[in-house]
mmCIF file of C-alpha atoms (C1' of nucleotides) in Angstrom:
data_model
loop_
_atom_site.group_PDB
_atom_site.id
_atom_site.type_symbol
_atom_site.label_atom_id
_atom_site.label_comp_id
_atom_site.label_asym_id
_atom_site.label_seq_id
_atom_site.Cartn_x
_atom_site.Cartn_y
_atom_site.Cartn_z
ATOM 1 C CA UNK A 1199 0.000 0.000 0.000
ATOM 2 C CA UNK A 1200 1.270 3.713 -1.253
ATOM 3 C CA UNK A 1201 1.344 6.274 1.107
ATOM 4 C CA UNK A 1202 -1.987 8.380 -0.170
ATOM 5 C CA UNK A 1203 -4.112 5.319 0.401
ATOM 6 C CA UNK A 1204 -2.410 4.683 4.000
ATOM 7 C CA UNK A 1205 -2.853 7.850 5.341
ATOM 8 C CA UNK A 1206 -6.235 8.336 4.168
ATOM 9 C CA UNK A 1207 -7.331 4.671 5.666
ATOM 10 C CA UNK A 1208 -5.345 6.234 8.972
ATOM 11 C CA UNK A 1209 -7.525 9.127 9.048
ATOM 12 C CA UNK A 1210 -11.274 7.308 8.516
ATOM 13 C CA UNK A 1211 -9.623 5.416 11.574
ATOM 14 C CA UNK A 1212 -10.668 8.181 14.145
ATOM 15 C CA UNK A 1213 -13.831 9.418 12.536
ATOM 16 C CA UNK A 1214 -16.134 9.365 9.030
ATOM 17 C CA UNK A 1215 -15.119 12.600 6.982
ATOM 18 C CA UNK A 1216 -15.812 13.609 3.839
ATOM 19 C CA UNK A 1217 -13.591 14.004 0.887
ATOM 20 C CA UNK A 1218 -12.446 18.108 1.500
ATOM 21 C CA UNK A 1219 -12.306 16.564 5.245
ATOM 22 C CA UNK A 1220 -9.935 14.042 4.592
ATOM 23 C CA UNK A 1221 -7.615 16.050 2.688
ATOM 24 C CA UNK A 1222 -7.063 18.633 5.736
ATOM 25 C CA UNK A 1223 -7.196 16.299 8.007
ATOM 26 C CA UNK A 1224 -4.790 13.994 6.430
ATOM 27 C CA UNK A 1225 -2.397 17.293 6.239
ATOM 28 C CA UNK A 1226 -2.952 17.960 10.081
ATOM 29 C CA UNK A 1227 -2.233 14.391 11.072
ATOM 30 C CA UNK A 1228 0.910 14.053 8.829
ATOM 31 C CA UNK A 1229 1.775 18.028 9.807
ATOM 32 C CA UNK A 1230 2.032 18.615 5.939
ATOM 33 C CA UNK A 1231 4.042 15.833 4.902
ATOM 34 C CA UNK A 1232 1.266 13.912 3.022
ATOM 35 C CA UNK A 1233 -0.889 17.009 0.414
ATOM 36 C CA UNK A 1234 -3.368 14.478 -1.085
ATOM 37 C CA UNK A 1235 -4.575 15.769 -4.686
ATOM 38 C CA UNK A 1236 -7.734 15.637 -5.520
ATOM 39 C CA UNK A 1237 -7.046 12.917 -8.358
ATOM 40 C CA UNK A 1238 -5.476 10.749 -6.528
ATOM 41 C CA UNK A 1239 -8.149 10.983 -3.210
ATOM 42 C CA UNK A 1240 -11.103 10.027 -5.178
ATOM 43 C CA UNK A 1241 -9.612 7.370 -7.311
ATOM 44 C CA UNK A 1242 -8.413 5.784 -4.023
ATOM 45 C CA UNK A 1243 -11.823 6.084 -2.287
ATOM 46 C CA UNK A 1244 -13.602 4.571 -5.854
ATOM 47 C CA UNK A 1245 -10.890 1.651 -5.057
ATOM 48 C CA UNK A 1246 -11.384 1.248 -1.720
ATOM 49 C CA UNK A 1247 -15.622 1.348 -1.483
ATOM 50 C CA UNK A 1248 -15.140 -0.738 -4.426
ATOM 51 C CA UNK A 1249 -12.788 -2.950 -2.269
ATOM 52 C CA UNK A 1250 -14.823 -2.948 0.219
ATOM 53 C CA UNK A 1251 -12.556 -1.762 2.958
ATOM 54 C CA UNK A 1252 -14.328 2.057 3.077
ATOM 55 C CA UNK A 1253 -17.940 2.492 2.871
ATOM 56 C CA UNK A 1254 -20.297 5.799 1.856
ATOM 57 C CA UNK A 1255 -21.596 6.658 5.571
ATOM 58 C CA UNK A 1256 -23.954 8.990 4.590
ATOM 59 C CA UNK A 1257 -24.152 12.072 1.986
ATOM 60 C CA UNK A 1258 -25.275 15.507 2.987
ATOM 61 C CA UNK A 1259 -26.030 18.956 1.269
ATOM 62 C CA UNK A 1260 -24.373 22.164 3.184
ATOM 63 C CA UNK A 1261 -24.954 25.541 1.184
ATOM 64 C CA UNK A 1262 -25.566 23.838 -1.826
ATOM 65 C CA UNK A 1263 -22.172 21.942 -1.585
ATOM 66 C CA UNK A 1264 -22.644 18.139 -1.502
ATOM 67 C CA UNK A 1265 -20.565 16.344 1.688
ATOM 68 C CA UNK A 1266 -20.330 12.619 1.440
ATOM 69 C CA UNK A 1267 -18.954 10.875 4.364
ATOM 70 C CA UNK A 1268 -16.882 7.725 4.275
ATOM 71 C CA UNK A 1269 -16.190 5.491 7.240
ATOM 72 C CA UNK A 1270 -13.770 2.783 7.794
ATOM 73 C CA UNK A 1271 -15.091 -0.868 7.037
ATOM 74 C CA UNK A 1272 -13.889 -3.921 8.858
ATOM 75 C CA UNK A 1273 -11.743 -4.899 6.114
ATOM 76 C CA UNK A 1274 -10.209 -1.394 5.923
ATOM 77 C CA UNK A 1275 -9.139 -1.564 9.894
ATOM 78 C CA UNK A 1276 -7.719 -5.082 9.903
ATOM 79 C CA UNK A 1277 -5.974 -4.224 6.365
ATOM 80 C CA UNK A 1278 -4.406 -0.787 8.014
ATOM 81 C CA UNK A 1279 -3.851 -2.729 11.585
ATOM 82 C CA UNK A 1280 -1.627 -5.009 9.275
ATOM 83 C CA UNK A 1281 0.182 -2.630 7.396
ATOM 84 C CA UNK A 1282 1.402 -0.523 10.126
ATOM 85 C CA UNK A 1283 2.631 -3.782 11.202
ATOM 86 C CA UNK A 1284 4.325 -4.319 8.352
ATOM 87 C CA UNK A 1285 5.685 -1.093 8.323
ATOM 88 C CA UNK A 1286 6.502 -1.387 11.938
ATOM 89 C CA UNK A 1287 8.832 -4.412 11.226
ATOM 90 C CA UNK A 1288 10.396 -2.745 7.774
ATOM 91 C CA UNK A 1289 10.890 0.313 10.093
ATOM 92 C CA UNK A 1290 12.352 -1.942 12.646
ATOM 93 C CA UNK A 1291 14.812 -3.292 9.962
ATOM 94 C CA UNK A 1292 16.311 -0.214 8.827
ATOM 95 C CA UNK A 1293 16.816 1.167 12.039
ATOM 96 C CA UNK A 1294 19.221 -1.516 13.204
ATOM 97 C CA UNK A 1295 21.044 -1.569 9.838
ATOM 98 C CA UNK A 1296 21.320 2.183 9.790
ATOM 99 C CA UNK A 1297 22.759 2.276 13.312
ATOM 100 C CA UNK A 1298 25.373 -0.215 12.690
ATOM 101 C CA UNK A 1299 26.957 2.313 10.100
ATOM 102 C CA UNK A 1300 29.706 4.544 10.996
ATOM 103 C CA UNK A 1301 28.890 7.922 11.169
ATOM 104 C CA UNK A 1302 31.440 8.632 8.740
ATOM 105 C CA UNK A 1303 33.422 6.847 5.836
ATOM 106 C CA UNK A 1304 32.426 2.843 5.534
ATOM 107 C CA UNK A 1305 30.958 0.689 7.893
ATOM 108 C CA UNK A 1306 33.348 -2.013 9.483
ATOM 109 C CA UNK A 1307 32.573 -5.165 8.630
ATOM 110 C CA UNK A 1308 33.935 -8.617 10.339
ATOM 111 C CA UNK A 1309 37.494 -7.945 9.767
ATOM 112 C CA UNK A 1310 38.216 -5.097 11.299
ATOM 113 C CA UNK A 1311 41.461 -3.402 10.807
ATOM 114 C CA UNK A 1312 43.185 -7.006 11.215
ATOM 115 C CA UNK B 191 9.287 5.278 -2.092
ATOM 116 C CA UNK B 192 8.115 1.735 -2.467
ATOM 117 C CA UNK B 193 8.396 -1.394 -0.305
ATOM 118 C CA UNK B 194 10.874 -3.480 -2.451
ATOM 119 C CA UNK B 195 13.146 -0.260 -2.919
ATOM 120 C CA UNK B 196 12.819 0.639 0.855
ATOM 121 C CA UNK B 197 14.411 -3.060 1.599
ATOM 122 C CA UNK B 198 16.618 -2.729 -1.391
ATOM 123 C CA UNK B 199 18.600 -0.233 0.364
ATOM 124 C CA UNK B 200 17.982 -1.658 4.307
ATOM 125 C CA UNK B 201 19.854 -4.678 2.916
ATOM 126 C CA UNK B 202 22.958 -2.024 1.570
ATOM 127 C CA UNK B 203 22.974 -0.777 4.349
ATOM 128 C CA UNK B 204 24.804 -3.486 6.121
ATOM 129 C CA UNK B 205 27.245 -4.359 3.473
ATOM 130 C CA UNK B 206 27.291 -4.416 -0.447
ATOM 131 C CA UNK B 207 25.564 -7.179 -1.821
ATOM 132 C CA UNK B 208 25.502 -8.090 -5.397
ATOM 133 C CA UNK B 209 21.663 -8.451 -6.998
ATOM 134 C CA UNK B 210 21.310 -11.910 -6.280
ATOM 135 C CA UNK B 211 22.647 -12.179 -2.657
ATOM 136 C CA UNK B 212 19.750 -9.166 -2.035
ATOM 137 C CA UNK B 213 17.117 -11.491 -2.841
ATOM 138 C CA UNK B 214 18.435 -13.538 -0.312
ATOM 139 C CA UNK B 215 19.017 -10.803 2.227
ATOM 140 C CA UNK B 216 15.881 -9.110 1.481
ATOM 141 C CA UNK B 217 13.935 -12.108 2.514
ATOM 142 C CA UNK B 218 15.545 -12.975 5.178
ATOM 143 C CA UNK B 219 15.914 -9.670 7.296
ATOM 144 C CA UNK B 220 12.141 -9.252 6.211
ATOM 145 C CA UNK B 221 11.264 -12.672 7.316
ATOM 146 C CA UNK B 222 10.118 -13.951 4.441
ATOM 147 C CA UNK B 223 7.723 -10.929 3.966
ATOM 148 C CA UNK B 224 9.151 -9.141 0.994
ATOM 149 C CA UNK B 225 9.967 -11.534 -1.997
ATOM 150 C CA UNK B 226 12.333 -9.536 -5.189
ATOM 151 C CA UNK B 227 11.236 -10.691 -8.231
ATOM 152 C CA UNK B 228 14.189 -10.028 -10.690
ATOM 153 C CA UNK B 229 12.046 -7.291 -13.093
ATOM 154 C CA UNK B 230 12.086 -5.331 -9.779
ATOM 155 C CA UNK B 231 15.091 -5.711 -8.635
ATOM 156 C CA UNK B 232 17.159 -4.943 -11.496
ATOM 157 C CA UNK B 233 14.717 -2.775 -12.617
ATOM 158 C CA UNK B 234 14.970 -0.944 -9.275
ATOM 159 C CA UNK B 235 19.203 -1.157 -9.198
ATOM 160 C CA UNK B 236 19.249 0.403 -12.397
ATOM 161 C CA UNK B 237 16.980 3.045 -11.042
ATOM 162 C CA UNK B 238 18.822 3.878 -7.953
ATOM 163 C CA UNK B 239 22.010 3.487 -9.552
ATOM 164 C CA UNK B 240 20.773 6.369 -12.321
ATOM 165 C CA UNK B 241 19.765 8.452 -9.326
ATOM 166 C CA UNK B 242 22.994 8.208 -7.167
ATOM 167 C CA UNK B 243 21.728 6.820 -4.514
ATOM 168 C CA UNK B 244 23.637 3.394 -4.934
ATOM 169 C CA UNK B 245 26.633 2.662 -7.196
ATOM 170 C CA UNK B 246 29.005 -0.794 -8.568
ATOM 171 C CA UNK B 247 31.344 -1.533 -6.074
ATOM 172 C CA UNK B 248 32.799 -3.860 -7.330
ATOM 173 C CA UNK B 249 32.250 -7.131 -10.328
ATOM 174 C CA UNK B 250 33.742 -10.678 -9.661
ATOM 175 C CA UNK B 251 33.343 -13.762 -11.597
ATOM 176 C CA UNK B 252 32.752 -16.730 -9.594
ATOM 177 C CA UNK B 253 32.143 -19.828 -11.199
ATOM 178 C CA UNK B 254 31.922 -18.218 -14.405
ATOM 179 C CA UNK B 255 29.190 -16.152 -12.804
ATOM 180 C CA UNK B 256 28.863 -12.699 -12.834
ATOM 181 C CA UNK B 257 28.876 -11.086 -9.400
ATOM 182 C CA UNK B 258 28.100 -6.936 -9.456
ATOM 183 C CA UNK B 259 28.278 -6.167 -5.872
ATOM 184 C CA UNK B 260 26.196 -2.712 -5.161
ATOM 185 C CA UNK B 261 26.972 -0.254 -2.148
ATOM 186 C CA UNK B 262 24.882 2.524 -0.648
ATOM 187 C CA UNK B 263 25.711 5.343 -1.813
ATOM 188 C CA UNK B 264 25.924 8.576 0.681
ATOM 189 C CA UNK B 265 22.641 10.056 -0.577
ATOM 190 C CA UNK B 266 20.710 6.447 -0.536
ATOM 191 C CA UNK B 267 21.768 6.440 3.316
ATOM 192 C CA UNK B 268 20.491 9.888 3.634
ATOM 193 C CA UNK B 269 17.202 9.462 1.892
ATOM 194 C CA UNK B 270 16.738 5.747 3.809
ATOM 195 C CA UNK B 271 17.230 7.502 7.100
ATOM 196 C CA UNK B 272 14.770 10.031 5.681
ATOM 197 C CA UNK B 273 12.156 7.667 4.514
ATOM 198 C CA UNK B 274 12.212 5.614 7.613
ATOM 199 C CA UNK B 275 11.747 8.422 10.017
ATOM 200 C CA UNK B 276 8.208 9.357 7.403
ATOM 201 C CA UNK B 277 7.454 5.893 7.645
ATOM 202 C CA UNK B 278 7.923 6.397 11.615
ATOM 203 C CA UNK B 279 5.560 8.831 11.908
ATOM 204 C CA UNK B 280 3.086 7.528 9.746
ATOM 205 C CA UNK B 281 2.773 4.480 12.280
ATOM 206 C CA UNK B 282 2.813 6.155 14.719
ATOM 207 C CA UNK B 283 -0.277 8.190 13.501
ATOM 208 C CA UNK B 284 -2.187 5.027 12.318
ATOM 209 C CA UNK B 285 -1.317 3.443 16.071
ATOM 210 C CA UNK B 286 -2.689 6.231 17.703
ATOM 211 C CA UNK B 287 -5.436 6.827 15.016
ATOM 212 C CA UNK B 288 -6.370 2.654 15.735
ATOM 213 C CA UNK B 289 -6.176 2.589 19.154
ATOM 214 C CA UNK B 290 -8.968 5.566 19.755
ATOM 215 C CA UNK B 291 -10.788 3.109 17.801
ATOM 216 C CA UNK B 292 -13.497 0.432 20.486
ATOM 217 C CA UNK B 293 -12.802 -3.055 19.308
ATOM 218 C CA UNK B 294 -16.714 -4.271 18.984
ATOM 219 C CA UNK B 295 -18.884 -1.606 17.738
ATOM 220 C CA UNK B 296 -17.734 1.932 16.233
ATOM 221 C CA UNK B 297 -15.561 4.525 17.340
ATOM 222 C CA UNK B 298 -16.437 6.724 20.481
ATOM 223 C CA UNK B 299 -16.422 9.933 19.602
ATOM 224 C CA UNK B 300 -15.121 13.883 21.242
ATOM 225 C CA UNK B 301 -18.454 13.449 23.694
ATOM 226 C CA UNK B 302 -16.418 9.783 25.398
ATOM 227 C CA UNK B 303 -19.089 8.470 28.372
ATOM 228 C CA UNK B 304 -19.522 12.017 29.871
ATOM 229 C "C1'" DA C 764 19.274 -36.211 -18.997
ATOM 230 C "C1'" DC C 765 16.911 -33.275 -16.172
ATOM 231 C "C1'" DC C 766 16.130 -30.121 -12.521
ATOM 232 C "C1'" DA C 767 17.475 -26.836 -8.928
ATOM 233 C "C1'" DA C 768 20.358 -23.153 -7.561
ATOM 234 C "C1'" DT C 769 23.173 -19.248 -8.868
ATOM 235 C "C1'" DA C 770 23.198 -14.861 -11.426
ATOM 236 C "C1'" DT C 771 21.864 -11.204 -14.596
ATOM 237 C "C1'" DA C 772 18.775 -9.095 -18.229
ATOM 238 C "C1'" DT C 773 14.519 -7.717 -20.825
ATOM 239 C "C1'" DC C 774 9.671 -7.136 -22.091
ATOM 240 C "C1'" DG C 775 4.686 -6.498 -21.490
ATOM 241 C "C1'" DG C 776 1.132 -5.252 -18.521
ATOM 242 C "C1'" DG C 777 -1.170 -3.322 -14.578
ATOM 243 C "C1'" DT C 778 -1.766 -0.403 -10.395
ATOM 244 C "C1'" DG C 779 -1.747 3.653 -8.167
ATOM 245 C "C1'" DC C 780 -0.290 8.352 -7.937
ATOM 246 C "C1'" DC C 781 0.057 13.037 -9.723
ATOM 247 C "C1'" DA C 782 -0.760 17.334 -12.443
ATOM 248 C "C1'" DA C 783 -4.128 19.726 -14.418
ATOM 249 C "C1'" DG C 784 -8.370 21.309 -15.270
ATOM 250 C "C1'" DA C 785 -13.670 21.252 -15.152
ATOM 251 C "C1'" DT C 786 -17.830 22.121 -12.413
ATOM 252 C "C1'" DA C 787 -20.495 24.567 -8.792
ATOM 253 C "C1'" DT C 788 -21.581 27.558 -4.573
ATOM 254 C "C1'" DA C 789 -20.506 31.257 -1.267
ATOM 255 C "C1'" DG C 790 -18.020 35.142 0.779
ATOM 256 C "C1'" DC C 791 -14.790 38.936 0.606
ATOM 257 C "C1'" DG C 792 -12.037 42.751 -1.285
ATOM 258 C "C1'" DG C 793 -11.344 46.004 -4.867
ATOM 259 C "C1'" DC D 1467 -19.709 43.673 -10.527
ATOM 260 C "C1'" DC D 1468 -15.550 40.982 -10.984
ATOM 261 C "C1'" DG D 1469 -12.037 38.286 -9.491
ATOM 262 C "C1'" DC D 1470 -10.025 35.553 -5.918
ATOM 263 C "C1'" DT D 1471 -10.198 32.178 -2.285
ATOM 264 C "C1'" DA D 1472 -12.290 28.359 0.049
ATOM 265 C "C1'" DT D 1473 -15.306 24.473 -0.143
ATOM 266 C "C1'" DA D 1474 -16.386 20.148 -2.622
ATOM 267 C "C1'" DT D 1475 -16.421 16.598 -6.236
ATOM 268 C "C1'" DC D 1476 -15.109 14.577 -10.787
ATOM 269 C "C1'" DT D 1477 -12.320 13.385 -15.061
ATOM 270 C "C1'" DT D 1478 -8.436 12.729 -18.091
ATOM 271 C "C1'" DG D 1479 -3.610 11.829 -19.424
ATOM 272 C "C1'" DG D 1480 0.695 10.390 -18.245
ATOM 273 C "C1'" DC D 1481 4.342 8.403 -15.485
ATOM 274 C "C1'" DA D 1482 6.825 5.640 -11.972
ATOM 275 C "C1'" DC D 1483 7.237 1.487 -10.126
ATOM 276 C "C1'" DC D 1484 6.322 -3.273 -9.550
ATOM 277 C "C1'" DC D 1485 5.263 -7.990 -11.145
ATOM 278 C "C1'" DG D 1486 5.042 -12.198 -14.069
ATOM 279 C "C1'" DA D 1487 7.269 -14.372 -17.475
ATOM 280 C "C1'" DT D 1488 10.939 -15.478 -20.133
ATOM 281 C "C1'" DA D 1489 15.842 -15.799 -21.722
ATOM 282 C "C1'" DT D 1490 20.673 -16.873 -20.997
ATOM 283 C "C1'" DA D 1491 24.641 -19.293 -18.838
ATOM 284 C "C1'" DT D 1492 27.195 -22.300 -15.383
ATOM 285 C "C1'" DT D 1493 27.541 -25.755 -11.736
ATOM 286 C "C1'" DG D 1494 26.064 -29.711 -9.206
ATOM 287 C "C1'" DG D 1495 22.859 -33.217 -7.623
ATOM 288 C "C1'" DT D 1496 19.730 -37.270 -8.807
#
DNA sequence: ACCAATATATCGGGTGCCAAGATATAGCGG
DNA sequence: CCGCTATATCTTGGCACCCGATATATTGGT
């Protein structure tokens, strides 16, 4: 899973929001890192009601402006629990194989200066 | 930056491997999680090579085999240390985001049981 | 003789993201 | 009144990246 579709299953995580919704909210929560575009939000909500893992919660008209509000399915939470897993571990990975590198030039490997 | 090119240069970053020997690495230090298909993986070397970010060490010939060992390059470490620390964030947000979240039933809300 | 493992390379196809722009309403400043 | 910004959704075209499949070549096991 890409980073768009992460953050946006992250964010349906605390509450149902709308489309506009999700794309502030989904700044806020990354503090700015993650802008989602309006092409690539609604293709990855079409994917993921299609997919089953989001569902429409409810639609609404505010000053003329339509909301529609998606929620997080079932299938959407277990899918996100297990990719932040997975990103947990990969996370976990490069840590330790970042920290065994020497600050600077190479990184030592078995031999040593021997 | 993608999964396979995120491990790509987590395996580098221990010691330069040549493409084969990361298929190997790659699976194991992701236990078994992340498989490299060739088409990625020299797909992806050519890729990062192109962009700096890892370059030829060194080429044996073992066997009659080719062996073209990759390192990391300074700017792959850089944008691994980078991309891990995003990714670091992210789970934390979708952690935090999931655990708000009641495990029967749906989400309690700003109000709580007040 | 055949198959698995080692090792690199290439091609076709698909997914998902992005840039860009279209559509529509409302409020504010010039 | 006109243009700009914010709110809100939708569509199209293109690209980056990955995957499956296949090709090539050597060594060793059965």
């Amino acid at each position: 899973m890409r980073e768009p579709t992460f953050m946006i299953l992250t964010a349906l995580a605390g509450e149902p929001l709308h489309g506009y919704g999700l794309i502030t909210e989904v700044a806020r929560l990354s503090d700015g890192r993650v802008s989602l575009r309006p092409g690539t939000l609604y293709g990855a909500l079409d994917r993921l009601v299609d997919a089953g893992l989001v569902a429409v919660e409810r639609e609404e008209v505010v000053d003329g402006r339509l909301r529609r509000y998606y929620r997080l399915a079932e299938g959407g939470a277990d899918l996100l629990a297990a990719e932040t897993e997975r990103m947990r571990r990969n996370v976990a990975a490069a840590t330790a194989r970042l920290k065994t590198r020497t600050h600077r030039g190479a990184p030592r490997l078995s031999g040593g200066t021997a």
